[in-house]
Each structure stands twice: as structure tokens, then as C-alpha cells.
Amino acid sequence: MQVDFDSIQPETIEHFKGGEGSVTAQAYVDGNNRIMRATVHPHSSIGWHQHSGNSEIVYVMSGVGKVVVEGGEEPLAPGICHYCAEGQFHSVVNPNEEDLVVFAVVPQHGSLASDAIWNALLICDIRALPSKARLTR
């Protein structure tokens, strides 16, 4: 199955999850997963939120920003993948003048589809990850 984001109607959300400014998202949702391309506009953010019953994988396509996590911040730039585990909190912030565009997958835990997505993402580009960034499940 192919997900063509260009054929999905974009939705602009003000103050997404309590954040600042606006985020434009195109999402495919099937009950097991939410697969999306999101644009965090300049000086905007996705607010601080917890992943309960799911997790999130965020891959930066373009732009720079940061993710705020419990205990600190992590820089975001093209090619960086951020993982927010089930039960954890995070916020994505774009303090810059250019859009921050990300590809994100939010699998629901306890489904076979979430295991398939996890495995596909690990296989996809694991060779490009530094050894300290590699995850095991």
C-alpha cells in the first residue's frame, strides 16, 4: 500500500496539543496507526503531551528545530529520527524562520500493525544510524 500525502487534504491546526502557532498535517489513519507528514510553521510548536497506548517515531525531512523531552532538549535536523516511547512526554518546537517538516508514525500498541511498522522503520535505514543511536526492542 502506498500513502500519497499530496493526495491527502492538508489540515492546519492552531495551537496543536496546546502548542504555539500552527501545524499543517496530512494524515492517513487506519485504526492501528497514524502516518503523517506535518509542517510545524515558523515560531510554532506541538505542545507538551504524553503518549499513552501508543508511541511516536518522528523523522525530520527538512528544516531545523528541537524536541523537548523529560530531562532536556534534543536538536532536530534533516535525517534525525526522534522516538518517543509509550508513556513518555515530548514537544516539538520550531523557533526558526523556516518550516520544520517531519514524517511521523504513531502506532497503537498491542496491534500487529505496530510491530510491522516498527520493524520496517528499523530495517529502513539502520545502517545510517551511529551505533549509540541504534535501538533494540
CSV table of N, CA and C in Angstrom, one decimal:
chain,number,residue,atom,x,y,z
A,1,MET,N,0.8,-1.2,0.0
A,1,MET,CA,0.0,0.0,0.0
A,1,MET,C,0.9,1.2,0.0
A,2,GLN,N,0.5,2.2,-0.8
A,2,GLN,CA,1.2,3.5,-0.8
A,2,GLN,C,0.4,4.6,-0.2
A,3,VAL,N,1.1,5.4,0.6
A,3,VAL,CA,0.4,6.6,1.1
A,3,VAL,C,0.9,7.8,0.4
A,4,ASP,N,0.1,8.5,-0.4
A,4,ASP,CA,0.4,9.6,-1.2
A,4,ASP,C,0.0,10.9,-0.4
A,5,PHE,N,0.9,11.5,0.3
A,5,PHE,CA,0.5,12.7,1.1
A,5,PHE,C,0.0,13.8,0.3
A,6,ASP,N,0.4,13.9,-1.0
A,6,ASP,CA,0.0,15.0,-1.8
A,6,ASP,C,-1.5,14.9,-2.2
A,7,SER,N,-2.1,13.7,-2.1
A,7,SER,CA,-3.5,13.5,-2.4
A,7,SER,C,-4.3,13.6,-1.1
A,8,ILE,N,-3.7,13.8,0.0
A,8,ILE,CA,-4.5,13.9,1.3
A,8,ILE,C,-4.7,15.4,1.6
A,9,GLN,N,-5.9,15.8,1.9
A,9,GLN,CA,-6.2,17.2,2.2
A,9,GLN,C,-5.5,17.7,3.4
A,10,PRO,N,-4.7,18.7,3.3
A,10,PRO,CA,-4.0,19.2,4.5
A,10,PRO,C,-4.9,19.9,5.5
A,11,GLU,N,-4.6,19.7,6.7
A,11,GLU,CA,-5.4,20.4,7.8
A,11,GLU,C,-4.5,21.2,8.6
A,12,THR,N,-4.8,22.5,8.8
A,12,THR,CA,-4.0,23.4,9.6
A,12,THR,C,-4.7,23.5,11.0
A,13,ILE,N,-3.9,23.2,12.0
A,13,ILE,CA,-4.4,23.2,13.4
A,13,ILE,C,-3.6,24.3,14.2
A,14,GLU,N,-4.4,25.2,14.7
A,14,GLU,CA,-3.8,26.2,15.6
A,14,GLU,C,-3.6,25.7,17.0
A,15,HIS,N,-2.5,26.0,17.6
A,15,HIS,CA,-2.2,25.6,19.0
A,15,HIS,C,-2.3,24.0,19.2
A,16,PHE,N,-1.8,23.3,18.3
A,16,PHE,CA,-1.9,21.8,18.3
A,16,PHE,C,-1.3,21.3,19.6
A,17,LYS,N,-2.1,20.5,20.3
A,17,LYS,CA,-1.8,19.9,21.6
A,17,LYS,C,-1.4,21.0,22.6
A,18,GLY,N,-1.9,22.2,22.5
A,18,GLY,CA,-1.6,23.3,23.4
A,18,GLY,C,-0.3,24.0,23.0
A,19,GLY,N,0.2,23.8,21.8
A,19,GLY,CA,1.4,24.5,21.4
A,19,GLY,C,1.2,25.9,20.9
A,20,GLU,N,2.2,26.5,20.4
A,20,GLU,CA,2.2,27.9,19.9
A,20,GLU,C,2.0,27.8,18.4
A,21,GLY,N,1.3,28.8,17.8
A,21,GLY,CA,1.3,28.9,16.4
A,21,GLY,C,0.4,27.8,15.7
A,22,SER,N,0.9,27.4,14.5
A,22,SER,CA,0.1,26.4,13.8
A,22,SER,C,1.0,25.3,13.2
A,23,VAL,N,0.3,24.2,13.0
A,23,VAL,CA,0.9,23.0,12.3
A,23,VAL,C,-0.1,22.6,11.2
A,24,THR,N,0.5,22.3,10.1
A,24,THR,CA,-0.3,21.7,9.0
A,24,THR,C,0.0,20.3,8.8
A,25,ALA,N,-1.0,19.4,8.8
A,25,ALA,CA,-0.8,18.0,8.8
A,25,ALA,C,-1.6,17.3,7.7
A,26,GLN,N,-1.0,16.3,7.1
A,26,GLN,CA,-1.7,15.4,6.2
A,26,GLN,C,-1.5,14.0,6.8
A,27,ALA,N,-2.6,13.3,7.1
A,27,ALA,CA,-2.5,12.1,7.8
A,27,ALA,C,-3.4,11.0,7.2
A,28,TYR,N,-2.8,9.8,7.2
A,28,TYR,CA,-3.5,8.5,6.9
A,28,TYR,C,-3.7,7.8,8.3
A,29,VAL,N,-5.0,7.4,8.6
A,29,VAL,CA,-5.3,6.8,9.8
A,29,VAL,C,-6.1,5.5,9.5
A,30,ASP,N,-5.7,4.4,10.0
A,30,ASP,CA,-6.4,3.2,9.8
A,30,ASP,C,-6.9,2.4,11.0
A,31,GLY,N,-6.8,3.1,12.2
A,31,GLY,CA,-7.2,2.4,13.4
A,31,GLY,C,-6.1,1.8,14.2
A,32,ASN,N,-5.0,1.4,13.5
A,32,ASN,CA,-3.9,0.8,14.1
A,32,ASN,C,-2.7,1.8,14.1
A,33,ASN,N,-2.7,2.7,13.1
A,33,ASN,CA,-1.5,3.6,13.0
A,33,ASN,C,-2.0,4.9,12.5
A,34,ARG,N,-1.3,6.0,12.8
A,34,ARG,CA,-1.5,7.3,12.2
A,34,ARG,C,-0.1,7.6,11.5
A,35,ILE,N,-0.2,7.8,10.2
A,35,ILE,CA,1.0,8.0,9.4
A,35,ILE,C,0.8,9.4,8.9
A,36,MET,N,1.8,10.3,9.1
A,36,MET,CA,1.5,11.7,8.7
A,36,MET,C,2.8,12.4,8.3
A,37,ARG,N,2.5,13.4,7.5
A,37,ARG,CA,3.5,14.4,7.2
A,37,ARG,C,3.0,15.7,7.8
A,38,ALA,N,3.9,16.3,8.6
A,38,ALA,CA,3.4,17.5,9.3
A,38,ALA,C,4.4,18.6,9.1
A,39,THR,N,3.9,19.8,9.0
A,39,THR,CA,4.7,21.0,8.9
A,39,THR,C,4.5,21.9,10.1
A,40,VAL,N,5.6,22.0,10.9
A,40,VAL,CA,5.5,22.9,12.1
A,40,VAL,C,6.0,24.3,11.5
A,41,HIS,N,5.1,25.2,11.5
A,41,HIS,CA,5.4,26.5,10.9
A,41,HIS,C,6.4,27.3,11.8
A,42,PRO,N,7.0,28.4,11.2
A,42,PRO,CA,7.9,29.2,11.9
A,42,PRO,C,7.3,29.7,13.3
A,43,HIS,N,8.1,29.6,14.3
A,43,HIS,CA,7.8,30.1,15.6
A,43,HIS,C,6.5,29.4,16.2
A,44,SER,N,6.4,28.1,15.8
A,44,SER,CA,5.2,27.3,16.2
A,44,SER,C,5.8,26.0,16.9
A,45,SER,N,4.8,25.3,17.6
A,45,SER,CA,5.2,24.1,18.3
A,45,SER,C,4.0,23.2,18.4
A,46,ILE,N,4.4,21.9,18.6
A,46,ILE,CA,3.4,20.9,19.0
A,46,ILE,C,3.5,20.8,20.5
A,47,GLY,N,2.5,21.1,21.3
A,47,GLY,CA,2.6,21.2,22.7
A,47,GLY,C,3.0,19.9,23.4
A,48,TRP,N,3.4,20.1,24.7
A,48,TRP,CA,3.8,19.0,25.6
A,48,TRP,C,2.7,18.0,25.7
A,49,HIS,N,2.9,16.8,25.4
A,49,HIS,CA,1.9,15.7,25.5
A,49,HIS,C,2.5,14.4,25.8
A,50,GLN,N,1.7,13.5,26.3
A,50,GLN,CA,2.2,12.1,26.7
A,50,GLN,C,1.6,11.1,25.6
A,51,HIS,N,2.4,10.1,25.4
A,51,HIS,CA,1.9,9.0,24.5
A,51,HIS,C,1.4,7.9,25.4
A,52,SER,N,0.1,7.7,25.5
A,52,SER,CA,-0.5,6.6,26.3
A,52,SER,C,-1.2,5.7,25.3
A,53,GLY,N,-0.7,4.4,25.3
A,53,GLY,CA,-1.3,3.4,24.5
A,53,GLY,C,-0.7,3.4,23.1
A,54,ASN,N,0.3,4.3,22.9
A,54,ASN,CA,1.0,4.4,21.6
A,54,ASN,C,2.4,5.0,21.8
A,55,SER,N,3.1,5.1,20.8
A,55,SER,CA,4.4,5.8,20.8
A,55,SER,C,4.5,6.6,19.5
A,56,GLU,N,5.6,7.3,19.3
A,56,GLU,CA,5.8,8.1,18.1
A,56,GLU,C,7.2,8.1,17.6
A,57,ILE,N,7.3,7.9,16.3
A,57,ILE,CA,8.5,8.0,15.6
A,57,ILE,C,8.5,9.2,14.7
A,58,VAL,N,9.4,10.1,14.8
A,58,VAL,CA,9.4,11.4,14.1
A,58,VAL,C,10.7,11.5,13.3
A,59,TYR,N,10.6,11.6,12.0
A,59,TYR,CA,11.8,11.7,11.1
A,59,TYR,C,11.8,13.1,10.4
A,60,VAL,N,12.9,13.8,10.6
A,60,VAL,CA,12.9,15.2,10.0
A,60,VAL,C,13.3,15.1,8.6
A,61,MET,N,12.4,15.7,7.8
A,61,MET,CA,12.6,15.8,6.3
A,61,MET,C,13.3,17.1,5.9
A,62,SER,N,12.9,18.2,6.5
A,62,SER,CA,13.5,19.5,6.2
A,62,SER,C,13.3,20.4,7.4
A,63,GLY,N,14.2,21.4,7.4
A,63,GLY,CA,14.1,22.4,8.5
A,63,GLY,C,14.9,22.0,9.7
A,64,VAL,N,14.9,22.9,10.7
A,64,VAL,CA,15.6,22.5,12.0
A,64,VAL,C,14.7,23.0,13.1
A,65,GLY,N,14.9,22.4,14.2
A,65,GLY,CA,14.1,22.7,15.4
A,65,GLY,C,14.6,21.9,16.6
A,66,LYS,N,13.8,21.7,17.5
A,66,LYS,CA,14.2,20.9,18.7
A,66,LYS,C,13.0,20.1,19.2
A,67,VAL,N,13.3,19.1,20.0
A,67,VAL,CA,12.2,18.3,20.7
A,67,VAL,C,12.6,18.5,22.2
A,68,VAL,N,11.6,18.8,22.9
A,68,VAL,CA,11.7,18.9,24.4
A,68,VAL,C,11.2,17.6,24.9
A,69,VAL,N,12.1,17.0,25.8
A,69,VAL,CA,11.8,15.7,26.4
A,69,VAL,C,11.9,15.9,27.9
A,70,GLU,N,11.5,14.9,28.6
A,70,GLU,CA,11.7,14.9,30.0
A,70,GLU,C,13.2,14.9,30.3
A,71,GLY,N,13.7,15.9,31.0
A,71,GLY,CA,15.1,16.0,31.3
A,71,GLY,C,15.9,16.8,30.3
A,72,GLY,N,15.3,17.4,29.3
A,72,GLY,CA,16.1,18.2,28.4
A,72,GLY,C,15.6,18.5,27.0
A,73,GLU,N,16.5,18.8,26.1
A,73,GLU,CA,16.1,19.0,24.7
A,73,GLU,C,17.0,18.3,23.8
A,74,GLU,N,16.5,18.0,22.6
A,74,GLU,CA,17.3,17.3,21.6
A,74,GLU,C,17.2,18.1,20.3
A,75,PRO,N,18.3,18.3,19.5
A,75,PRO,CA,18.2,19.1,18.3
A,75,PRO,C,17.5,18.2,17.2
A,76,LEU,N,16.8,18.9,16.3
A,76,LEU,CA,16.2,18.2,15.2
A,76,LEU,C,16.7,18.9,13.9
A,77,ALA,N,17.1,18.0,12.9
A,77,ALA,CA,17.6,18.5,11.7
A,77,ALA,C,17.3,17.4,10.6
A,78,PRO,N,17.4,17.7,9.4
A,78,PRO,CA,17.1,16.6,8.4
A,78,PRO,C,18.0,15.4,8.6
A,79,GLY,N,17.3,14.2,8.5
A,79,GLY,CA,17.9,13.0,8.7
A,79,GLY,C,17.9,12.5,10.2
A,80,ILE,N,17.5,13.3,11.1
A,80,ILE,CA,17.4,12.9,12.5
A,80,ILE,C,16.1,12.2,12.7
A,81,CYS,N,16.1,11.1,13.5
A,81,CYS,CA,14.9,10.4,13.9
A,81,CYS,C,14.7,10.5,15.4
A,82,HIS,N,13.6,11.0,15.9
A,82,HIS,CA,13.3,11.1,17.3
A,82,HIS,C,12.2,10.0,17.6
A,83,TYR,N,12.4,9.3,18.7
A,83,TYR,CA,11.5,8.3,19.2
A,83,TYR,C,11.0,8.7,20.5
A,84,CYS,N,9.7,8.7,20.7
A,84,CYS,CA,9.0,9.0,22.0
A,84,CYS,C,8.3,7.7,22.3
A,85,ALA,N,8.8,7.0,23.4
A,85,ALA,CA,8.2,5.7,23.8
A,85,ALA,C,6.9,5.9,24.5
A,86,GLU,N,6.1,4.8,24.5
A,86,GLU,CA,4.9,4.8,25.2
A,86,GLU,C,5.1,5.2,26.7
A,87,GLY,N,4.2,6.1,27.1
A,87,GLY,CA,4.3,6.6,28.5
A,87,GLY,C,5.1,7.9,28.6
A,88,GLN,N,5.9,8.2,27.6
A,88,GLN,CA,6.8,9.4,27.7
A,88,GLN,C,6.1,10.6,27.2
A,89,PHE,N,6.7,11.8,27.5
A,89,PHE,CA,6.2,13.1,27.1
A,89,PHE,C,7.2,13.7,26.2
A,90,HIS,N,6.7,14.6,25.3
A,90,HIS,CA,7.6,15.4,24.4
A,90,HIS,C,6.8,16.5,23.8
A,91,SER,N,7.5,17.4,23.2
A,91,SER,CA,7.0,18.6,22.5
A,91,SER,C,8.0,18.9,21.3
A,92,VAL,N,7.5,19.2,20.2
A,92,VAL,CA,8.3,19.6,19.0
A,92,VAL,C,8.2,21.1,18.8
A,93,VAL,N,9.4,21.7,18.7
A,93,VAL,CA,9.4,23.2,18.7
A,93,VAL,C,10.2,23.7,17.4
A,94,ASN,N,9.6,24.6,16.7
A,94,ASN,CA,10.3,25.3,15.6
A,94,ASN,C,10.5,26.8,15.9
A,95,PRO,N,11.6,27.1,16.5
A,95,PRO,CA,11.8,28.6,16.8
A,95,PRO,C,12.4,29.4,15.7
A,96,ASN,N,12.4,28.8,14.5
A,96,ASN,CA,13.1,29.4,13.4
A,96,ASN,C,12.2,30.1,12.4
A,97,GLU,N,12.8,30.7,11.3
A,97,GLU,CA,12.0,31.4,10.3
A,97,GLU,C,11.6,30.5,9.1
A,98,GLU,N,12.0,29.2,9.1
A,98,GLU,CA,11.6,28.3,8.0
A,98,GLU,C,10.8,27.2,8.6
A,99,ASP,N,10.0,26.6,7.7
A,99,ASP,CA,9.2,25.4,8.2
A,99,ASP,C,10.0,24.3,8.6
A,100,LEU,N,9.5,23.5,9.6
A,100,LEU,CA,10.1,22.2,10.0
A,100,LEU,C,9.1,21.2,9.5
A,101,VAL,N,9.6,20.3,8.6
A,101,VAL,CA,8.7,19.3,8.0
A,101,VAL,C,9.2,17.9,8.5
A,102,VAL,N,8.2,17.2,9.0
A,102,VAL,CA,8.5,15.8,9.6
A,102,VAL,C,7.6,14.8,9.0
A,103,PHE,N,8.1,13.6,9.0
A,103,PHE,CA,7.3,12.4,8.7
A,103,PHE,C,7.1,11.7,10.1
A,104,ALA,N,5.9,11.3,10.5
A,104,ALA,CA,5.7,10.7,11.8
A,104,ALA,C,4.8,9.5,11.7
A,105,VAL,N,5.1,8.5,12.5
A,105,VAL,CA,4.2,7.3,12.7
A,105,VAL,C,3.9,7.2,14.1
A,106,VAL,N,2.6,7.1,14.4
A,106,VAL,CA,2.1,6.8,15.7
A,106,VAL,C,1.4,5.5,15.8
A,107,PRO,N,2.1,4.4,16.1
A,107,PRO,CA,1.4,3.1,16.2
A,107,PRO,C,0.7,2.9,17.5
A,108,GLN,N,-0.5,2.3,17.4
A,108,GLN,CA,-1.2,1.9,18.6
A,108,GLN,C,-0.5,0.6,19.2
A,109,HIS,N,-0.3,0.6,20.4
A,109,HIS,CA,0.4,-0.6,21.0
A,109,HIS,C,-0.6,-1.7,21.2
A,110,GLY,N,0.0,-2.9,21.0
A,110,GLY,CA,-0.8,-4.1,21.1
A,110,GLY,C,-1.4,-4.6,19.8
A,111,SER,N,-1.0,-3.9,18.7
A,111,SER,CA,-1.6,-4.3,17.4
A,111,SER,C,-0.4,-4.9,16.6
A,112,LEU,N,-0.8,-5.9,15.7
A,112,LEU,CA,0.2,-6.5,14.8
A,112,LEU,C,0.8,-5.4,13.9
A,113,ALA,N,0.0,-4.5,13.5
A,113,ALA,CA,0.4,-3.4,12.6
A,113,ALA,C,1.5,-2.6,13.2
A,114,SER,N,1.5,-2.3,14.5
A,114,SER,CA,2.5,-1.5,15.1
A,114,SER,C,3.9,-2.3,15.1
A,115,ASP,N,3.8,-3.6,15.2
A,115,ASP,CA,5.1,-4.4,15.2
A,115,ASP,C,5.6,-4.3,13.7
A,116,ALA,N,4.8,-4.4,12.7
A,116,ALA,CA,5.2,-4.3,11.4
A,116,ALA,C,5.9,-3.0,11.0
A,117,ILE,N,5.2,-1.9,11.5
A,117,ILE,CA,5.8,-0.6,11.3
A,117,ILE,C,7.1,-0.4,12.0
A,118,TRP,N,7.2,-0.8,13.2
A,118,TRP,CA,8.5,-0.8,14.0
A,118,TRP,C,9.6,-1.5,13.2
A,119,ASN,N,9.3,-2.7,12.8
A,119,ASN,CA,10.4,-3.5,12.1
A,119,ASN,C,10.8,-2.8,10.8
A,120,ALA,N,9.8,-2.3,10.1
A,120,ALA,CA,10.1,-1.7,8.8
A,120,ALA,C,11.0,-0.4,9.0
A,121,LEU,N,10.7,0.4,10.0
A,121,LEU,CA,11.5,1.6,10.2
A,121,LEU,C,12.9,1.2,10.7
A,122,LEU,N,13.1,0.2,11.5
A,122,LEU,CA,14.4,-0.2,11.9
A,122,LEU,C,15.2,-0.7,10.7
A,123,ILE,N,14.6,-1.5,9.9
A,123,ILE,CA,15.3,-2.0,8.7
A,123,ILE,C,15.6,-0.9,7.7
A,124,CYS,N,14.7,0.0,7.6
A,124,CYS,CA,14.8,1.0,6.5
A,124,CYS,C,16.2,1.7,6.4
A,125,ASP,N,16.7,2.2,7.5
A,125,ASP,CA,17.9,3.0,7.4
A,125,ASP,C,18.8,2.8,8.7
A,126,ILE,N,18.8,1.6,9.3
A,126,ILE,CA,19.6,1.4,10.5
A,126,ILE,C,21.1,1.5,10.3
A,127,ARG,N,21.5,1.2,9.0
A,127,ARG,CA,23.0,1.3,8.7
A,127,ARG,C,23.4,2.8,8.8
A,128,ALA,N,22.5,3.8,8.7
A,128,ALA,CA,22.9,5.2,8.7
A,128,ALA,C,23.0,5.7,10.1
A,129,LEU,N,22.4,4.9,11.1
A,129,LEU,CA,22.4,5.4,12.5
A,129,LEU,C,23.8,5.1,13.1
A,130,PRO,N,24.3,6.1,13.9
A,130,PRO,CA,25.5,5.8,14.7
A,130,PRO,C,25.2,4.7,15.7
A,131,SER,N,26.2,3.9,16.0
A,131,SER,CA,25.9,2.7,16.8
A,131,SER,C,25.2,3.1,18.2
A,132,LYS,N,25.6,4.2,18.7
A,132,LYS,CA,25.0,4.6,20.0
A,132,LYS,C,23.5,5.0,19.9
A,133,ALA,N,23.0,5.3,18.6
A,133,ALA,CA,21.6,5.7,18.4
A,133,ALA,C,20.8,4.5,18.1
A,134,ARG,N,21.3,3.3,17.8
A,134,ARG,CA,20.6,2.2,17.4
A,134,ARG,C,19.7,1.7,18.6
A,135,LEU,N,18.5,1.3,18.3
A,135,LEU,CA,17.6,0.9,19.3
A,135,LEU,C,17.4,-0.6,19.2
A,136,THR,N,17.1,-1.3,20.3
A,136,THR,CA,16.6,-2.7,20.2
A,136,THR,C,15.3,-2.7,20.9
A,137,ARG,N,14.5,-3.7,20.5
A,137,ARG,CA,13.2,-3.8,21.1
A,137,ARG,C,13.1,-5.0,22.0
